[in-house]
């Protein structure tokens, strides 16, 4: 069952999702002295990263116990303006002085298949051979219903191999290759959150949440954590076509 939290404004949505980030991080660090999070790319989470970097409500977090991964990356070098790693570094990681060994970036400068294979190895090694279960995975949703880099019609989620955790894909509608978590890896997480704001996402969001199950057309419908939970953080504009609770 999808949990949905709607705020009147995008700013309120950011404050709410930041509050969840902080509480989950504290809970996991108190329990096991470490917190693993996979960040999303795109423009929406930029203000979340800036909030976490600057807001005093996050000052008390033991940032040196937080390990950062990415749910997807573009096939570009880490200094490229399209790099999801670069965006998070400039807005959050540098400000909070995250130790280099806690930053697990996808090596977008490599051939995507090589980058995906290396990242899968790194993730499996980090989880010490146990099935990888991130504490938190942050996702966005594109206008076409994609999430991470699971795009409509792409071969990424036809990767039914249960042991595939990271895929490399070429997306016909984009000039770039991508490296992405598979739905299998995302659904293994303890907590998955979507951050979706703006009127321009309203119709797609309605189709994803209230339309027929068409994951090939709306890959965000693939996200349904096996044991963990899923929360959609929305602003009123993005949620404007949803049936009121
Ligand atoms: C990426 C993201 C992607 C993003 C959506 C929404 O690498 O682009 O991981 O899945 O979350 O495209 O992007 P916006 O927030 O820019 O609308």
PDB file of C-alpha atoms and ligand atoms in Angstrom:
ATOM      1  CA  UNK A   1       0.000   0.000   0.000  1.00  0.00           C
ATOM      2  CA  UNK A   2       1.444   3.333  -1.072  1.00  0.00           C
ATOM      3  CA  UNK A   3       1.736   5.890   1.688  1.00  0.00           C
ATOM      4  CA  UNK A   4       1.268   9.401   0.351  1.00  0.00           C
ATOM      5  CA  UNK A   5       2.270  12.624   2.113  1.00  0.00           C
ATOM      6  CA  UNK A   6       1.051  15.783   0.409  1.00  0.00           C
ATOM      7  CA  UNK A   7       2.323  19.256   1.322  1.00  0.00           C
ATOM      8  CA  UNK A   8       0.771  22.512   0.064  1.00  0.00           C
ATOM      9  CA  UNK A   9       4.078  23.620  -1.474  1.00  0.00           C
ATOM     10  CA  UNK A  10       7.261  22.116  -2.892  1.00  0.00           C
ATOM     11  CA  UNK A  11       9.179  23.741  -0.034  1.00  0.00           C
ATOM     12  CA  UNK A  12       6.952  21.966   2.487  1.00  0.00           C
ATOM     13  CA  UNK A  13       7.542  18.682   0.669  1.00  0.00           C
ATOM     14  CA  UNK A  14      11.297  19.176   0.931  1.00  0.00           C
ATOM     15  CA  UNK A  15      11.041  19.929   4.660  1.00  0.00           C
ATOM     16  CA  UNK A  16       8.964  16.778   5.205  1.00  0.00           C
ATOM     17  CA  UNK A  17      11.252  14.445   3.260  1.00  0.00           C
ATOM     18  CA  UNK A  18      14.309  15.985   4.953  1.00  0.00           C
ATOM     19  CA  UNK A  19      12.679  15.228   8.308  1.00  0.00           C
ATOM     20  CA  UNK A  20      12.272  11.588   7.298  1.00  0.00           C
ATOM     21  CA  UNK A  21      15.893  11.426   6.068  1.00  0.00           C
ATOM     22  CA  UNK A  22      17.134  12.760   9.404  1.00  0.00           C
ATOM     23  CA  UNK A  23      14.956  10.468  11.528  1.00  0.00           C
ATOM     24  CA  UNK A  24      15.810   7.325   9.541  1.00  0.00           C
ATOM     25  CA  UNK A  25      19.511   8.216   9.580  1.00  0.00           C
ATOM     26  CA  UNK A  26      19.493   8.687  13.365  1.00  0.00           C
ATOM     27  CA  UNK A  27      17.520   5.473  13.907  1.00  0.00           C
ATOM     28  CA  UNK A  28      19.882   3.381  11.753  1.00  0.00           C
ATOM     29  CA  UNK A  29      23.029   4.946  13.193  1.00  0.00           C
ATOM     30  CA  UNK A  30      21.761   4.382  16.739  1.00  0.00           C
ATOM     31  CA  UNK A  31      21.021   0.754  15.834  1.00  0.00           C
ATOM     32  CA  UNK A  32      24.078  -0.205  13.749  1.00  0.00           C
ATOM     33  CA  UNK A  33      26.387   2.819  13.704  1.00  0.00           C
ATOM     34  CA  UNK A  34      25.991   3.285   9.963  1.00  0.00           C
ATOM     35  CA  UNK A  35      23.379   4.522   7.455  1.00  0.00           C
ATOM     36  CA  UNK A  36      23.254   3.708   3.752  1.00  0.00           C
ATOM     37  CA  UNK A  37      21.339   5.943   1.351  1.00  0.00           C
ATOM     38  CA  UNK A  38      21.061   5.937  -2.446  1.00  0.00           C
ATOM     39  CA  UNK A  39      20.438   9.394  -3.872  1.00  0.00           C
ATOM     40  CA  UNK A  40      18.422  10.336  -6.913  1.00  0.00           C
ATOM     41  CA  UNK A  41      19.444  12.589  -9.762  1.00  0.00           C
ATOM     42  CA  UNK A  42      17.375  15.132 -11.642  1.00  0.00           C
ATOM     43  CA  UNK A  43      16.457  18.657 -10.593  1.00  0.00           C
ATOM     44  CA  UNK A  44      13.831  18.027  -7.884  1.00  0.00           C
ATOM     45  CA  UNK A  45      16.122  16.655  -5.161  1.00  0.00           C
ATOM     46  CA  UNK A  46      18.622  19.521  -5.541  1.00  0.00           C
ATOM     47  CA  UNK A  47      16.690  21.602  -3.008  1.00  0.00           C
ATOM     48  CA  UNK A  48      16.550  18.611  -0.640  1.00  0.00           C
ATOM     49  CA  UNK A  49      20.329  18.283  -0.772  1.00  0.00           C
ATOM     50  CA  UNK A  50      20.726  22.031  -0.204  1.00  0.00           C
ATOM     51  CA  UNK A  51      18.324  21.851   2.757  1.00  0.00           C
ATOM     52  CA  UNK A  52      20.226  18.952   4.339  1.00  0.00           C
ATOM     53  CA  UNK A  53      23.487  20.802   3.762  1.00  0.00           C
ATOM     54  CA  UNK A  54      22.388  24.024   5.392  1.00  0.00           C
ATOM     55  CA  UNK A  55      19.472  23.475   7.805  1.00  0.00           C
ATOM     56  CA  UNK A  56      20.333  23.341  11.501  1.00  0.00           C
ATOM     57  CA  UNK A  57      17.895  20.423  11.950  1.00  0.00           C
ATOM     58  CA  UNK A  58      20.533  18.270  10.226  1.00  0.00           C
ATOM     59  CA  UNK A  59      23.559  19.645  12.084  1.00  0.00           C
ATOM     60  CA  UNK A  60      23.447  16.955  14.778  1.00  0.00           C
ATOM     61  CA  UNK A  61      23.615  14.061  12.297  1.00  0.00           C
ATOM     62  CA  UNK A  62      26.855  12.000  12.531  1.00  0.00           C
ATOM     63  CA  UNK A  63      27.528  12.659   8.853  1.00  0.00           C
ATOM     64  CA  UNK A  64      30.725  10.599   8.950  1.00  0.00           C
ATOM     65  CA  UNK A  65      28.569   7.503   9.515  1.00  0.00           C
ATOM     66  CA  UNK A  66      26.457   8.045   6.411  1.00  0.00           C
ATOM     67  CA  UNK A  67      27.385   6.220   3.195  1.00  0.00           C
ATOM     68  CA  UNK A  68      26.155   7.723  -0.064  1.00  0.00           C
ATOM     69  CA  UNK A  69      25.328   5.725  -3.164  1.00  0.00           C
ATOM     70  CA  UNK A  70      23.369   6.660  -6.306  1.00  0.00           C
ATOM     71  CA  UNK A  71      20.301   4.939  -7.720  1.00  0.00           C
ATOM     72  CA  UNK A  72      21.412   5.886 -11.191  1.00  0.00           C
ATOM     73  CA  UNK A  73      23.979   7.905 -13.097  1.00  0.00           C
ATOM     74  CA  UNK A  74      24.452   9.266 -16.530  1.00  0.00           C
ATOM     75  CA  UNK A  75      27.337   7.914 -18.628  1.00  0.00           C
ATOM     76  CA  UNK A  76      29.415  11.049 -18.091  1.00  0.00           C
ATOM     77  CA  UNK A  77      32.558  11.913 -16.114  1.00  0.00           C
ATOM     78  CA  UNK A  78      32.152  13.093 -12.497  1.00  0.00           C
ATOM     79  CA  UNK A  79      32.868  16.713 -13.442  1.00  0.00           C
ATOM     80  CA  UNK A  80      30.229  16.798 -16.187  1.00  0.00           C
ATOM     81  CA  UNK A  81      27.255  19.148 -15.546  1.00  0.00           C
ATOM     82  CA  UNK A  82      24.850  16.212 -16.102  1.00  0.00           C
ATOM     83  CA  UNK A  83      26.506  14.088 -13.406  1.00  0.00           C
ATOM     84  CA  UNK A  84      24.194  13.128 -10.526  1.00  0.00           C
ATOM     85  CA  UNK A  85      27.306  12.665  -8.412  1.00  0.00           C
ATOM     86  CA  UNK A  86      28.469  16.215  -9.146  1.00  0.00           C
ATOM     87  CA  UNK A  87      25.085  17.674  -8.202  1.00  0.00           C
ATOM     88  CA  UNK A  88      25.070  15.913  -4.833  1.00  0.00           C
ATOM     89  CA  UNK A  89      28.711  16.791  -4.187  1.00  0.00           C
ATOM     90  CA  UNK A  90      28.287  20.489  -4.822  1.00  0.00           C
ATOM     91  CA  UNK A  91      25.040  20.788  -2.845  1.00  0.00           C
ATOM     92  CA  UNK A  92      25.513  18.368   0.070  1.00  0.00           C
ATOM     93  CA  UNK A  93      28.589  16.147   0.280  1.00  0.00           C
ATOM     94  CA  UNK A  94      31.207  18.913   0.280  1.00  0.00           C
ATOM     95  CA  UNK A  95      29.217  21.078   2.716  1.00  0.00           C
ATOM     96  CA  UNK A  96      28.841  18.257   5.235  1.00  0.00           C
ATOM     97  CA  UNK A  97      32.485  17.167   4.779  1.00  0.00           C
ATOM     98  CA  UNK A  98      31.524  13.599   3.905  1.00  0.00           C
ATOM     99  CA  UNK A  99      34.661  11.409   4.009  1.00  0.00           C
ATOM    100  CA  UNK A 100      35.742  10.234   0.553  1.00  0.00           C
ATOM    101  CA  UNK A 101      35.453   6.580   1.620  1.00  0.00           C
ATOM    102  CA  UNK A 102      31.752   7.170   2.326  1.00  0.00           C
ATOM    103  CA  UNK A 103      31.028   8.357  -1.206  1.00  0.00           C
ATOM    104  CA  UNK A 104      30.327   5.448  -3.556  1.00  0.00           C
ATOM    105  CA  UNK A 105      29.839   7.033  -6.942  1.00  0.00           C
ATOM    106  CA  UNK A 106      28.953   5.225 -10.149  1.00  0.00           C
ATOM    107  CA  UNK A 107      31.925   5.578 -12.511  1.00  0.00           C
ATOM    108  CA  UNK A 108      30.070   7.232 -15.352  1.00  0.00           C
ATOM    109  CA  UNK A 109      33.298   7.921 -17.199  1.00  0.00           C
ATOM    110  CA  UNK A 110      33.638   4.216 -18.004  1.00  0.00           C
ATOM    111  CA  UNK A 111      31.758   2.174 -20.572  1.00  0.00           C
ATOM    112  CA  UNK A 112      28.267   1.781 -18.997  1.00  0.00           C
ATOM    113  CA  UNK A 113      28.380  -2.028 -18.898  1.00  0.00           C
ATOM    114  CA  UNK A 114      31.767  -1.909 -17.140  1.00  0.00           C
ATOM    115  CA  UNK A 115      30.559   0.796 -14.752  1.00  0.00           C
ATOM    116  CA  UNK A 116      27.426  -1.211 -13.922  1.00  0.00           C
ATOM    117  CA  UNK A 117      29.403  -4.409 -13.295  1.00  0.00           C
ATOM    118  CA  UNK A 118      31.913  -2.606 -11.055  1.00  0.00           C
ATOM    119  CA  UNK A 119      29.141  -0.860  -9.128  1.00  0.00           C
ATOM    120  CA  UNK A 120      27.291  -4.112  -8.567  1.00  0.00           C
ATOM    121  CA  UNK A 121      30.544  -5.634  -7.251  1.00  0.00           C
ATOM    122  CA  UNK A 122      31.107  -2.634  -4.967  1.00  0.00           C
ATOM    123  CA  UNK A 123      27.567  -2.810  -3.591  1.00  0.00           C
ATOM    124  CA  UNK A 124      27.755  -6.569  -2.953  1.00  0.00           C
ATOM    125  CA  UNK A 125      31.137  -6.146  -1.265  1.00  0.00           C
ATOM    126  CA  UNK A 126      29.815  -3.276   0.861  1.00  0.00           C
ATOM    127  CA  UNK A 127      26.957  -5.461   2.039  1.00  0.00           C
ATOM    128  CA  UNK A 128      29.522  -8.198   2.759  1.00  0.00           C
ATOM    129  CA  UNK A 129      27.854 -10.712   0.486  1.00  0.00           C
ATOM    130  CA  UNK A 130      24.430 -10.444   2.178  1.00  0.00           C
ATOM    131  CA  UNK A 131      21.562  -9.409  -0.095  1.00  0.00           C
ATOM    132  CA  UNK A 132      21.972  -5.635  -0.535  1.00  0.00           C
ATOM    133  CA  UNK A 133      19.349  -3.785   1.493  1.00  0.00           C
ATOM    134  CA  UNK A 134      19.760  -0.028   1.507  1.00  0.00           C
ATOM    135  CA  UNK A 135      18.347   1.792   4.518  1.00  0.00           C
ATOM    136  CA  UNK A 136      16.908   4.478   2.273  1.00  0.00           C
ATOM    137  CA  UNK A 137      16.532   4.941  -1.471  1.00  0.00           C
ATOM    138  CA  UNK A 138      15.427   8.333  -2.781  1.00  0.00           C
ATOM    139  CA  UNK A 139      13.684   8.357  -6.161  1.00  0.00           C
ATOM    140  CA  UNK A 140      12.284  10.933  -8.523  1.00  0.00           C
ATOM    141  CA  UNK A 141       9.746  10.391 -11.292  1.00  0.00           C
ATOM    142  CA  UNK A 142      10.094  11.667 -14.832  1.00  0.00           C
ATOM    143  CA  UNK A 143       7.292  13.078 -16.982  1.00  0.00           C
ATOM    144  CA  UNK A 144       7.170   9.705 -18.760  1.00  0.00           C
ATOM    145  CA  UNK A 145       6.815   7.770 -15.510  1.00  0.00           C
ATOM    146  CA  UNK A 146      10.432   6.589 -15.381  1.00  0.00           C
ATOM    147  CA  UNK A 147      12.312   6.351 -12.116  1.00  0.00           C
ATOM    148  CA  UNK A 148      16.033   6.026 -11.555  1.00  0.00           C
ATOM    149  CA  UNK A 149      16.993   5.176 -15.134  1.00  0.00           C
ATOM    150  CA  UNK A 150      14.252   2.624 -15.625  1.00  0.00           C
ATOM    151  CA  UNK A 151      12.706   4.165 -18.730  1.00  0.00           C
ATOM    152  CA  UNK A 152       9.595   3.017 -20.597  1.00  0.00           C
ATOM    153  CA  UNK A 153      10.443   0.219 -22.993  1.00  0.00           C
ATOM    154  CA  UNK A 154      14.094   0.116 -21.961  1.00  0.00           C
ATOM    155  CA  UNK A 155      15.705  -3.224 -21.447  1.00  0.00           C
ATOM    156  CA  UNK A 156      16.692  -2.354 -17.871  1.00  0.00           C
ATOM    157  CA  UNK A 157      13.690  -3.865 -16.203  1.00  0.00           C
ATOM    158  CA  UNK A 158      13.421  -6.689 -18.641  1.00  0.00           C
ATOM    159  CA  UNK A 159      16.477  -7.827 -16.733  1.00  0.00           C
ATOM    160  CA  UNK A 160      14.497 -10.494 -14.931  1.00  0.00           C
ATOM    161  CA  UNK A 161      17.687 -12.062 -13.598  1.00  0.00           C
ATOM    162  CA  UNK A 162      17.049 -11.996  -9.871  1.00  0.00           C
ATOM    163  CA  UNK A 163      20.754 -11.455  -9.270  1.00  0.00           C
ATOM    164  CA  UNK A 164      20.907  -8.359 -11.424  1.00  0.00           C
ATOM    165  CA  UNK A 165      21.200  -5.425  -9.080  1.00  0.00           C
ATOM    166  CA  UNK A 166      22.694  -2.808 -11.408  1.00  0.00           C
ATOM    167  CA  UNK A 167      22.068  -2.437 -15.161  1.00  0.00           C
ATOM    168  CA  UNK A 168      23.571  -0.465 -18.013  1.00  0.00           C
ATOM    169  CA  UNK A 169      21.141   0.801 -20.604  1.00  0.00           C
ATOM    170  CA  UNK A 170      21.062   2.821 -23.764  1.00  0.00           C
ATOM    171  CA  UNK A 171      17.915   4.929 -23.869  1.00  0.00           C
ATOM    172  CA  UNK A 172      16.665   5.511 -27.425  1.00  0.00           C
ATOM    173  CA  UNK A 173      15.054   8.828 -26.485  1.00  0.00           C
ATOM    174  CA  UNK A 174      18.281  10.121 -24.899  1.00  0.00           C
ATOM    175  CA  UNK A 175      21.697  10.449 -26.454  1.00  0.00           C
ATOM    176  CA  UNK A 176      23.388   9.189 -23.300  1.00  0.00           C
ATOM    177  CA  UNK A 177      23.858   5.782 -21.781  1.00  0.00           C
ATOM    178  CA  UNK A 178      22.777   5.297 -18.174  1.00  0.00           C
ATOM    179  CA  UNK A 179      23.654   3.043 -15.271  1.00  0.00           C
ATOM    180  CA  UNK A 180      20.781   2.204 -12.922  1.00  0.00           C
ATOM    181  CA  UNK A 181      19.685   0.197  -9.935  1.00  0.00           C
ATOM    182  CA  UNK A 182      17.263  -2.488 -11.078  1.00  0.00           C
ATOM    183  CA  UNK A 183      13.748  -2.535  -9.650  1.00  0.00           C
ATOM    184  CA  UNK A 184      14.884  -5.657  -7.813  1.00  0.00           C
ATOM    185  CA  UNK A 185      17.534  -3.718  -5.898  1.00  0.00           C
ATOM    186  CA  UNK A 186      15.239  -0.777  -5.182  1.00  0.00           C
ATOM    187  CA  UNK A 187      12.501  -3.100  -3.905  1.00  0.00           C
ATOM    188  CA  UNK A 188      14.965  -4.773  -1.533  1.00  0.00           C
ATOM    189  CA  UNK A 189      15.391  -1.509   0.411  1.00  0.00           C
ATOM    190  CA  UNK A 190      14.162  -0.871   3.944  1.00  0.00           C
ATOM    191  CA  UNK A 191      12.607   2.451   2.979  1.00  0.00           C
ATOM    192  CA  UNK A 192      11.945   3.874  -0.487  1.00  0.00           C
ATOM    193  CA  UNK A 193      10.713   7.433  -0.974  1.00  0.00           C
ATOM    194  CA  UNK A 194       9.591   9.245  -4.101  1.00  0.00           C
ATOM    195  CA  UNK A 195       9.916  13.022  -4.256  1.00  0.00           C
ATOM    196  CA  UNK A 196       7.585  14.439  -6.920  1.00  0.00           C
ATOM    197  CA  UNK A 197       6.536  18.075  -7.220  1.00  0.00           C
ATOM    198  CA  UNK A 198       4.957  20.388  -9.773  1.00  0.00           C
ATOM    199  CA  UNK A 199       1.796  20.487 -11.870  1.00  0.00           C
ATOM    200  CA  UNK A 200       3.683  19.083 -14.869  1.00  0.00           C
ATOM    201  CA  UNK A 201       3.931  15.675 -13.122  1.00  0.00           C
ATOM    202  CA  UNK A 202       0.219  15.523 -12.113  1.00  0.00           C
ATOM    203  CA  UNK A 203      -1.129  13.493 -15.051  1.00  0.00           C
ATOM    204  CA  UNK A 204       1.719  10.979 -15.011  1.00  0.00           C
ATOM    205  CA  UNK A 205       1.405  10.644 -11.242  1.00  0.00           C
ATOM    206  CA  UNK A 206      -2.315   9.917 -11.569  1.00  0.00           C
ATOM    207  CA  UNK A 207      -1.576   7.221 -14.164  1.00  0.00           C
ATOM    208  CA  UNK A 208       1.155   5.704 -12.003  1.00  0.00           C
ATOM    209  CA  UNK A 209      -0.821   5.681  -8.754  1.00  0.00           C
ATOM    210  CA  UNK A 210      -4.424   5.301  -9.889  1.00  0.00           C
ATOM    211  CA  UNK A 211      -4.239   4.045 -13.481  1.00  0.00           C
ATOM    212  CA  UNK A 212      -4.014   0.457 -14.740  1.00  0.00           C
ATOM    213  CA  UNK A 213      -0.859  -1.505 -13.949  1.00  0.00           C
ATOM    214  CA  UNK A 214       1.319  -0.812 -17.003  1.00  0.00           C
ATOM    215  CA  UNK A 215       4.922  -0.934 -15.715  1.00  0.00           C
ATOM    216  CA  UNK A 216       6.358  -1.116 -19.210  1.00  0.00           C
ATOM    217  CA  UNK A 217       4.754   2.256 -19.873  1.00  0.00           C
ATOM    218  CA  UNK A 218       5.130   3.639 -16.325  1.00  0.00           C
ATOM    219  CA  UNK A 219       8.229   2.028 -14.772  1.00  0.00           C
ATOM    220  CA  UNK A 220       7.607   3.840 -11.457  1.00  0.00           C
ATOM    221  CA  UNK A 221       4.862   1.223 -10.978  1.00  0.00           C
ATOM    222  CA  UNK A 222       7.626  -1.381 -10.622  1.00  0.00           C
ATOM    223  CA  UNK A 223       8.542   0.083  -7.243  1.00  0.00           C
ATOM    224  CA  UNK A 224       6.888  -1.967  -4.523  1.00  0.00           C
ATOM    225  CA  UNK A 225       9.345  -2.856  -1.736  1.00  0.00           C
ATOM    226  CA  UNK A 226       9.389  -6.583  -0.875  1.00  0.00           C
ATOM    227  CA  UNK A 227       9.626  -6.026   2.889  1.00  0.00           C
ATOM    228  CA  UNK A 228      10.343  -2.338   3.242  1.00  0.00           C
ATOM    229  CA  UNK A 229       7.983   0.598   2.931  1.00  0.00           C
ATOM    230  CA  UNK A 230       7.286   3.179   0.242  1.00  0.00           C
ATOM    231  CA  UNK A 231       6.229   6.771   0.802  1.00  0.00           C
ATOM    232  CA  UNK A 232       5.399   9.312  -1.894  1.00  0.00           C
ATOM    233  CA  UNK A 233       6.269  12.876  -0.893  1.00  0.00           C
ATOM    234  CA  UNK A 234       4.221  15.171  -3.114  1.00  0.00           C
ATOM    235  CA  UNK A 235       3.232  18.791  -3.276  1.00  0.00           C
ATOM    236  CA  UNK A 236      -0.383  19.750  -3.899  1.00  0.00           C
ATOM    237  CA  UNK A 237       0.368  20.646  -7.526  1.00  0.00           C
ATOM    238  CA  UNK A 238       1.720  17.200  -8.409  1.00  0.00           C
ATOM    239  CA  UNK A 239      -1.091  15.524  -6.420  1.00  0.00           C
ATOM    240  CA  UNK A 240      -3.842  17.684  -7.956  1.00  0.00           C
ATOM    241  CA  UNK A 241      -5.407  14.848 -10.007  1.00  0.00           C
ATOM    242  CA  UNK A 242      -5.263  12.178  -7.306  1.00  0.00           C
ATOM    243  CA  UNK A 243      -8.447  10.998  -5.612  1.00  0.00           C
ATOM    244  CA  UNK A 244      -8.604  12.804  -2.255  1.00  0.00           C
ATOM    245  CA  UNK A 245      -7.875  10.438   0.655  1.00  0.00           C
TER     246      UNK A 245
HETATM  247  C1  LIG B   1      18.040  11.132 -13.233  1.00  0.00           C
HETATM  248  C2  LIG B   1      17.101  10.712 -12.140  1.00  0.00           C
HETATM  249  C3  LIG B   1      15.731  10.569 -12.699  1.00  0.00           C
HETATM  250  C4  LIG B   1      14.925  11.719 -12.112  1.00  0.00           C
HETATM  251  C5  LIG B   1      13.660  11.951 -12.885  1.00  0.00           C
HETATM  252  C6  LIG B   1      12.957  13.216 -12.377  1.00  0.00           C
HETATM  253  O1  LIG B   1      19.177  10.683 -13.262  1.00  0.00           O
HETATM  254  O2  LIG B   1      17.592  11.995 -14.016  1.00  0.00           O
HETATM  255  O3  LIG B   1      17.509   9.743 -11.360  1.00  0.00           O
HETATM  256  O4  LIG B   1      15.093   9.359 -12.415  1.00  0.00           O
HETATM  257  O5  LIG B   1      14.638  11.439 -10.756  1.00  0.00           O
HETATM  258  O6  LIG B   1      14.001  12.114 -14.250  1.00  0.00           O
HETATM  259  O7  LIG B   1      13.806  14.296 -12.672  1.00  0.00           O
HETATM  260  P1  LIG B   1      13.388  15.803 -12.253  1.00  0.00           P
HETATM  261  O8  LIG B   1      13.465  15.838 -10.757  1.00  0.00           O
HETATM  262  O9  LIG B   1      14.443  16.664 -12.901  1.00  0.00           O
HETATM  263  O10 LIG B   1      11.990  16.027 -12.773  1.00  0.00           O
END
